[in-house]
GROMACS .gro file of C-alpha atoms in nm:
model
  251
    1MET     CA    1   1.774   5.999   5.556
    2ALA     CA    2   1.867   5.630   5.524
    3HIS     CA    3   1.814   5.462   5.189
    4ARG     CA    4   1.564   5.180   5.182
    5LEU     CA    5   1.728   4.840   5.146
    6GLN     CA    6   1.629   4.654   4.828
    7MET     CA    7   1.708   4.292   4.752
    8ARG     CA    8   1.787   4.222   4.387
    9LEU     CA    9   1.941   3.872   4.400
   10LEU     CA   10   1.849   3.557   4.589
   11THR     CA   11   2.086   3.260   4.583
   12TRP     CA   12   1.956   2.919   4.683
   13ASP     CA   13   2.082   2.600   4.832
   14VAL     CA   14   1.899   2.300   4.680
   15LYS     CA   15   1.909   1.976   4.879
   16ASP     CA   16   1.672   1.992   5.178
   17THR     CA   17   1.593   2.353   5.088
   18LEU     CA   18   1.409   2.313   4.756
   19LEU     CA   19   1.437   1.936   4.698
   20GLN     CA   20   1.455   1.622   4.904
   21LEU     CA   21   1.489   1.252   4.835
   22ARG     CA   22   1.160   1.068   4.795
   23ARG     CA   23   1.287   0.790   5.022
   24PRO     CA   24   1.573   0.770   5.274
   25VAL     CA   25   1.909   0.665   5.132
   26GLY     CA   26   1.907   0.337   5.328
   27GLU     CA   27   1.577   0.234   5.172
   28GLU     CA   28   1.694   0.316   4.820
   29TYR     CA   29   2.012   0.117   4.870
   30ALA     CA   30   1.832  -0.180   5.029
   31THR     CA   31   1.574  -0.197   4.749
   32LYS     CA   32   1.845  -0.197   4.484
   33ALA     CA   33   2.043  -0.460   4.674
   34ARG     CA   34   1.738  -0.689   4.691
   35ALA     CA   35   1.696  -0.659   4.316
   36HIS     CA   36   2.050  -0.801   4.288
   37GLY     CA   37   1.987  -1.081   4.536
   38LEU     CA   38   2.150  -0.916   4.838
   39GLY     CA   39   1.955  -0.884   5.162
   40VAL     CA   40   2.081  -0.590   5.367
   41GLU     CA   41   1.874  -0.397   5.623
   42ALA     CA   42   1.782  -0.042   5.523
   43THR     CA   43   1.866   0.090   5.870
   44ALA     CA   44   2.214  -0.062   5.855
   45LEU     CA   45   2.273   0.083   5.510
   46GLY     CA   46   2.147   0.424   5.617
   47ARG     CA   47   2.382   0.427   5.914
   48ALA     CA   48   2.673   0.300   5.703
   49PHE     CA   49   2.606   0.561   5.435
   50GLY     CA   50   2.635   0.839   5.692
   51GLN     CA   51   2.972   0.705   5.803
   52ALA     CA   52   3.102   0.648   5.449
   53TYR     CA   53   2.986   0.988   5.324
   54LYS     CA   54   3.144   1.171   5.618
   55ALA     CA   55   3.476   0.989   5.584
   56HIS     CA   56   3.493   1.031   5.206
   57SER     CA   57   3.403   1.399   5.229
   58HIS     CA   58   3.684   1.448   5.479
   59ASN     CA   59   3.946   1.248   5.287
   60PHE     CA   60   3.843   1.360   4.938
   61PRO     CA   61   3.655   1.690   4.972
   62ASN     CA   62   3.439   1.831   4.694
   63TYR     CA   63   3.411   1.498   4.511
   64GLY     CA   64   3.786   1.442   4.517
   65LEU     CA   65   3.847   1.681   4.228
   66SER     CA   66   4.187   1.786   4.363
   67HIS     CA   67   4.278   1.416   4.392
   68GLY     CA   68   4.202   1.343   4.027
   69LEU     CA   69   3.863   1.179   4.092
   70THR     CA   70   3.544   1.246   3.901
   71SER     CA   71   3.226   1.303   4.097
   72ARG     CA   72   3.090   0.979   3.949
   73GLN     CA   73   3.386   0.777   4.076
   74TRP     CA   74   3.360   0.952   4.413
   75TRP     CA   75   2.999   0.845   4.451
   76LEU     CA   76   3.067   0.489   4.334
   77ASP     CA   77   3.335   0.463   4.602
   78VAL     CA   78   3.091   0.594   4.866
   79VAL     CA   79   2.840   0.324   4.769
   80LEU     CA   80   3.104   0.051   4.780
   81GLN     CA   81   3.221   0.166   5.122
   82THR     CA   82   2.863   0.190   5.246
   83PHE     CA   83   2.795  -0.174   5.165
   84HIS     CA   84   3.133  -0.275   5.306
   85LEU     CA   85   3.050  -0.108   5.639
   86ALA     CA   86   2.708  -0.276   5.632
   87GLY     CA   87   2.876  -0.617   5.610
   88VAL     CA   88   2.888  -0.682   5.235
   89ARG     CA   89   3.253  -0.749   5.158
   90ASP     CA   90   3.210  -0.862   4.794
   91ALA     CA   91   3.297  -0.546   4.600
   92GLN     CA   92   3.240  -0.725   4.270
   93ALA     CA   93   2.878  -0.795   4.367
   94VAL     CA   94   2.825  -0.436   4.477
   95ALA     CA   95   2.979  -0.272   4.168
   96PRO     CA   96   2.669  -0.304   3.943
   97ILE     CA   97   2.450  -0.190   4.232
   98ALA     CA   98   2.666   0.120   4.272
   99THR     CA   99   2.641   0.200   3.902
  100GLU     CA  100   2.263   0.168   3.903
  101LEU     CA  101   2.228   0.376   4.219
  102TYR     CA  102   2.436   0.653   4.063
  103GLU     CA  103   2.198   0.658   3.768
  104ASP     CA  104   1.893   0.645   3.995
  105PHE     CA  105   2.010   0.945   4.196
  106SER     CA  106   2.071   1.129   3.867
  107SER     CA  107   1.702   1.094   3.784
  108PRO     CA  108   1.434   1.346   3.886
  109ARG     CA  109   1.217   1.046   3.981
  110THR     CA  110   1.430   0.992   4.293
  111TRP     CA  111   1.373   1.350   4.411
  112GLN     CA  112   1.073   1.559   4.504
  113VAL     CA  113   1.012   1.932   4.524
  114LEU     CA  114   0.952   2.049   4.880
  115GLU     CA  115   0.618   2.202   4.970
  116GLY     CA  116   0.603   2.571   4.890
  117ALA     CA  117   0.916   2.574   4.674
  118GLU     CA  118   0.754   2.646   4.336
  119THR     CA  119   0.509   2.898   4.479
  120THR     CA  120   0.792   3.083   4.655
  121LEU     CA  121   1.022   3.082   4.352
  122SER     CA  122   0.737   3.208   4.134
  123GLY     CA  123   0.657   3.481   4.385
  124CYS     CA  124   1.022   3.590   4.389
  125ARG     CA  125   1.025   3.610   4.011
  126LYS     CA  126   0.708   3.819   4.010
  127ARG     CA  127   0.883   4.063   4.241
  128GLY     CA  128   1.155   4.103   3.979
  129LEU     CA  129   1.424   3.927   4.178
  130LYS     CA  130   1.713   3.756   4.007
  131LEU     CA  131   1.749   3.395   4.128
  132ALA     CA  132   2.050   3.164   4.123
  133VAL     CA  133   2.157   2.831   4.270
  134VAL     CA  134   2.468   2.803   4.489
  135SER     CA  135   2.495   2.437   4.581
  136ASN     CA  136   2.747   2.178   4.695
  137PHE     CA  137   2.591   1.937   4.444
  138ASP     CA  138   2.763   1.766   4.155
  139LYS     CA  139   2.714   1.800   3.778
  140ARG     CA  140   2.384   1.607   3.784
  141LEU     CA  141   2.199   1.898   3.942
  142GLU     CA  142   2.109   2.082   3.620
  143ASP     CA  143   1.926   1.782   3.473
  144ILE     CA  144   1.749   1.711   3.802
  145LEU     CA  145   1.624   2.071   3.821
  146VAL     CA  146   1.511   2.058   3.457
  147GLY     CA  147   1.328   1.730   3.515
  148LEU     CA  148   1.146   1.868   3.819
  149GLY     CA  149   1.048   2.191   3.645
  150LEU     CA  150   1.258   2.422   3.861
  151ARG     CA  151   1.546   2.516   3.630
  152GLU     CA  152   1.339   2.782   3.453
  153TYR     CA  153   1.326   2.993   3.769
  154PHE     CA  154   1.704   3.042   3.787
  155ASP     CA  155   1.931   3.273   3.591
  156PHE     CA  156   2.225   3.041   3.653
  157VAL     CA  157   2.328   2.737   3.855
  158LEU     CA  158   2.661   2.718   4.039
  159THR     CA  159   2.775   2.386   4.185
  160SER     CA  160   3.083   2.317   4.391
  161GLU     CA  161   3.193   2.064   4.129
  162ALA     CA  162   3.176   2.318   3.846
  163THR     CA  163   3.345   2.600   4.037
  164GLY     CA  164   3.585   2.392   4.246
  165TRP     CA  165   3.471   2.580   4.559
  166PRO     CA  166   3.230   2.417   4.803
  167LYS     CA  167   3.030   2.628   5.046
  168PRO     CA  168   3.120   2.790   5.281
  169ASP     CA  169   3.421   2.891   5.067
  170PRO     CA  170   3.362   3.262   5.000
  171ARG     CA  171   3.472   3.224   4.639
  172ILE     CA  172   3.155   3.043   4.532
  173PHE     CA  173   2.942   3.326   4.676
  174HIS     CA  174   3.166   3.589   4.517
  175GLU     CA  175   3.131   3.410   4.183
  176ALA     CA  176   2.752   3.424   4.211
  177LEU     CA  177   2.769   3.796   4.286
  178ARG     CA  178   3.005   3.849   3.992
  179LEU     CA  179   2.780   3.664   3.748
  180ALA     CA  180   2.474   3.853   3.871
  181ARG     CA  181   2.663   4.185   3.879
  182MET     CA  182   2.539   4.254   4.229
  183GLU     CA  183   2.687   4.388   4.549
  184PRO     CA  184   2.667   4.164   4.858
  185THR     CA  185   2.426   4.404   5.027
  186GLU     CA  186   2.182   4.357   4.737
  187ALA     CA  187   2.176   3.979   4.777
  188ALA     CA  188   2.047   3.717   5.018
  189HIS     CA  189   2.113   3.344   5.038
  190ILE     CA  190   1.858   3.083   5.145
  191GLY     CA  191   1.961   2.742   5.278
  192ASP     CA  192   1.913   2.484   5.551
  193SER     CA  193   2.270   2.466   5.683
  194TYR     CA  194   2.383   2.709   5.950
  195HIS     CA  195   2.751   2.654   5.867
  196TYR     CA  196   2.751   2.618   5.489
  197ASP     CA  197   2.462   2.847   5.398
  198TYR     CA  198   2.381   3.099   5.670
  199GLN     CA  199   2.732   3.169   5.795
  200GLY     CA  200   2.893   3.122   5.452
  201ALA     CA  201   2.683   3.392   5.289
  202ARG     CA  202   2.704   3.633   5.582
  203ALA     CA  203   3.084   3.606   5.578
  204VAL     CA  204   3.094   3.774   5.235
  205GLY     CA  205   2.851   4.049   5.336
  206MET     CA  206   2.532   3.895   5.196
  207HIS     CA  207   2.207   3.870   5.384
  208SER     CA  208   2.095   3.520   5.468
  209PHE     CA  209   1.795   3.316   5.575
  210LEU     CA  210   1.808   2.981   5.748
  211VAL     CA  211   1.540   2.729   5.648
  212ALA     CA  212   1.469   2.557   5.977
  213GLY     CA  213   1.177   2.332   5.893
  214PRO     CA  214   0.939   2.194   6.155
  215ALA     CA  215   1.202   2.029   6.376
  216PRO     CA  216   1.340   2.225   6.674
  217LEU     CA  217   1.662   2.411   6.600
  218ASP     CA  218   1.978   2.338   6.793
  219PRO     CA  219   1.970   2.585   7.085
  220VAL     CA  220   2.321   2.712   7.003
  221ILE     CA  221   2.214   2.790   6.645
  222ARG     CA  222   1.885   2.944   6.757
  223ASP     CA  223   2.075   3.176   6.991
  224SER     CA  224   2.312   3.272   6.707
  225VAL     CA  225   2.052   3.355   6.441
  226PRO     CA  226   1.807   3.645   6.475
  227GLU     CA  227   1.450   3.522   6.471
  228GLU     CA  228   1.371   3.729   6.162
  229HIS     CA  229   1.634   3.530   5.968
  230ILE     CA  230   1.477   3.192   6.048
  231LEU     CA  231   1.224   3.045   5.803
  232PRO     CA  232   1.000   2.775   5.951
  233SER     CA  233   0.896   2.704   5.589
  234LEU     CA  234   0.961   2.852   5.244
  235SER     CA  235   0.625   3.030   5.255
  236HIS     CA  236   0.779   3.258   5.520
  237LEU     CA  237   1.044   3.392   5.282
  238LEU     CA  238   0.856   3.669   5.100
  239PRO     CA  239   0.719   3.823   5.422
  240ALA     CA  240   1.070   3.799   5.574
  241LEU     CA  241   1.214   3.978   5.270
  242GLY     CA  242   0.959   4.252   5.310
  243ARG     CA  243   1.057   4.301   5.674
  244LEU     CA  244   1.427   4.298   5.584
  245GLU     CA  245   1.383   4.560   5.314
  246GLY     CA  246   1.171   4.772   5.543
  247SER     CA  247   1.431   4.767   5.819
  248GLY     CA  248   1.698   4.950   5.621
  249PRO     CA  249   2.061   4.856   5.550
  250GLY     CA  250   2.177   4.809   5.909
  251LEU     CA  251   2.028   4.464   5.975
   0.00000   0.00000   0.00000
């Protein structure tokens, strides 16, 4: 007779899974620029940020730690490059803006808890589940979680900056399992990225759920993920866990 599967650990992505920015990056940057006398369109800054972030992540992955950078310096450079791409060539004028933006994004006031997050985390705790964060965030995450009232739900928080291993590197998932003293089959990961979260966790033998949100999923991803692993919202997690546990260890 097959043993009933029982989840004991849930690891969580944070950005766009539990938290999101209150306003788009372009708007935050444009507002701060105006306060310093610079008029730059929010749409241009949003587009430039996407380009700068992608390039910097490729050239200096995981906040440039292996290149001797700090995460703070990494982010300041991203801001400078964002404004440069948006047409502001005066780095000296942008430097104080970058410093203030770094502080702003360190503050819980810039972030908001996604609908259903607290209720779901509380429900998981009531079921006796151990909860942990596995995030590609930097060292500011702990204070942000504390400020938003979410830190109390988690046994520990692992960031890619602290561990040196960004998702989908299997080592960050293995570290979470080691700290929790759990086997992969006893754990599930919840996140919004197919590559970093869903595939990353499954590669080490964990179960995984993909937070899809209301927008249509990419057809390739939808065809690759069983429907029972897709969460249209966080409120779908506890029922999905119940179905997973009821299905036995073969899923």
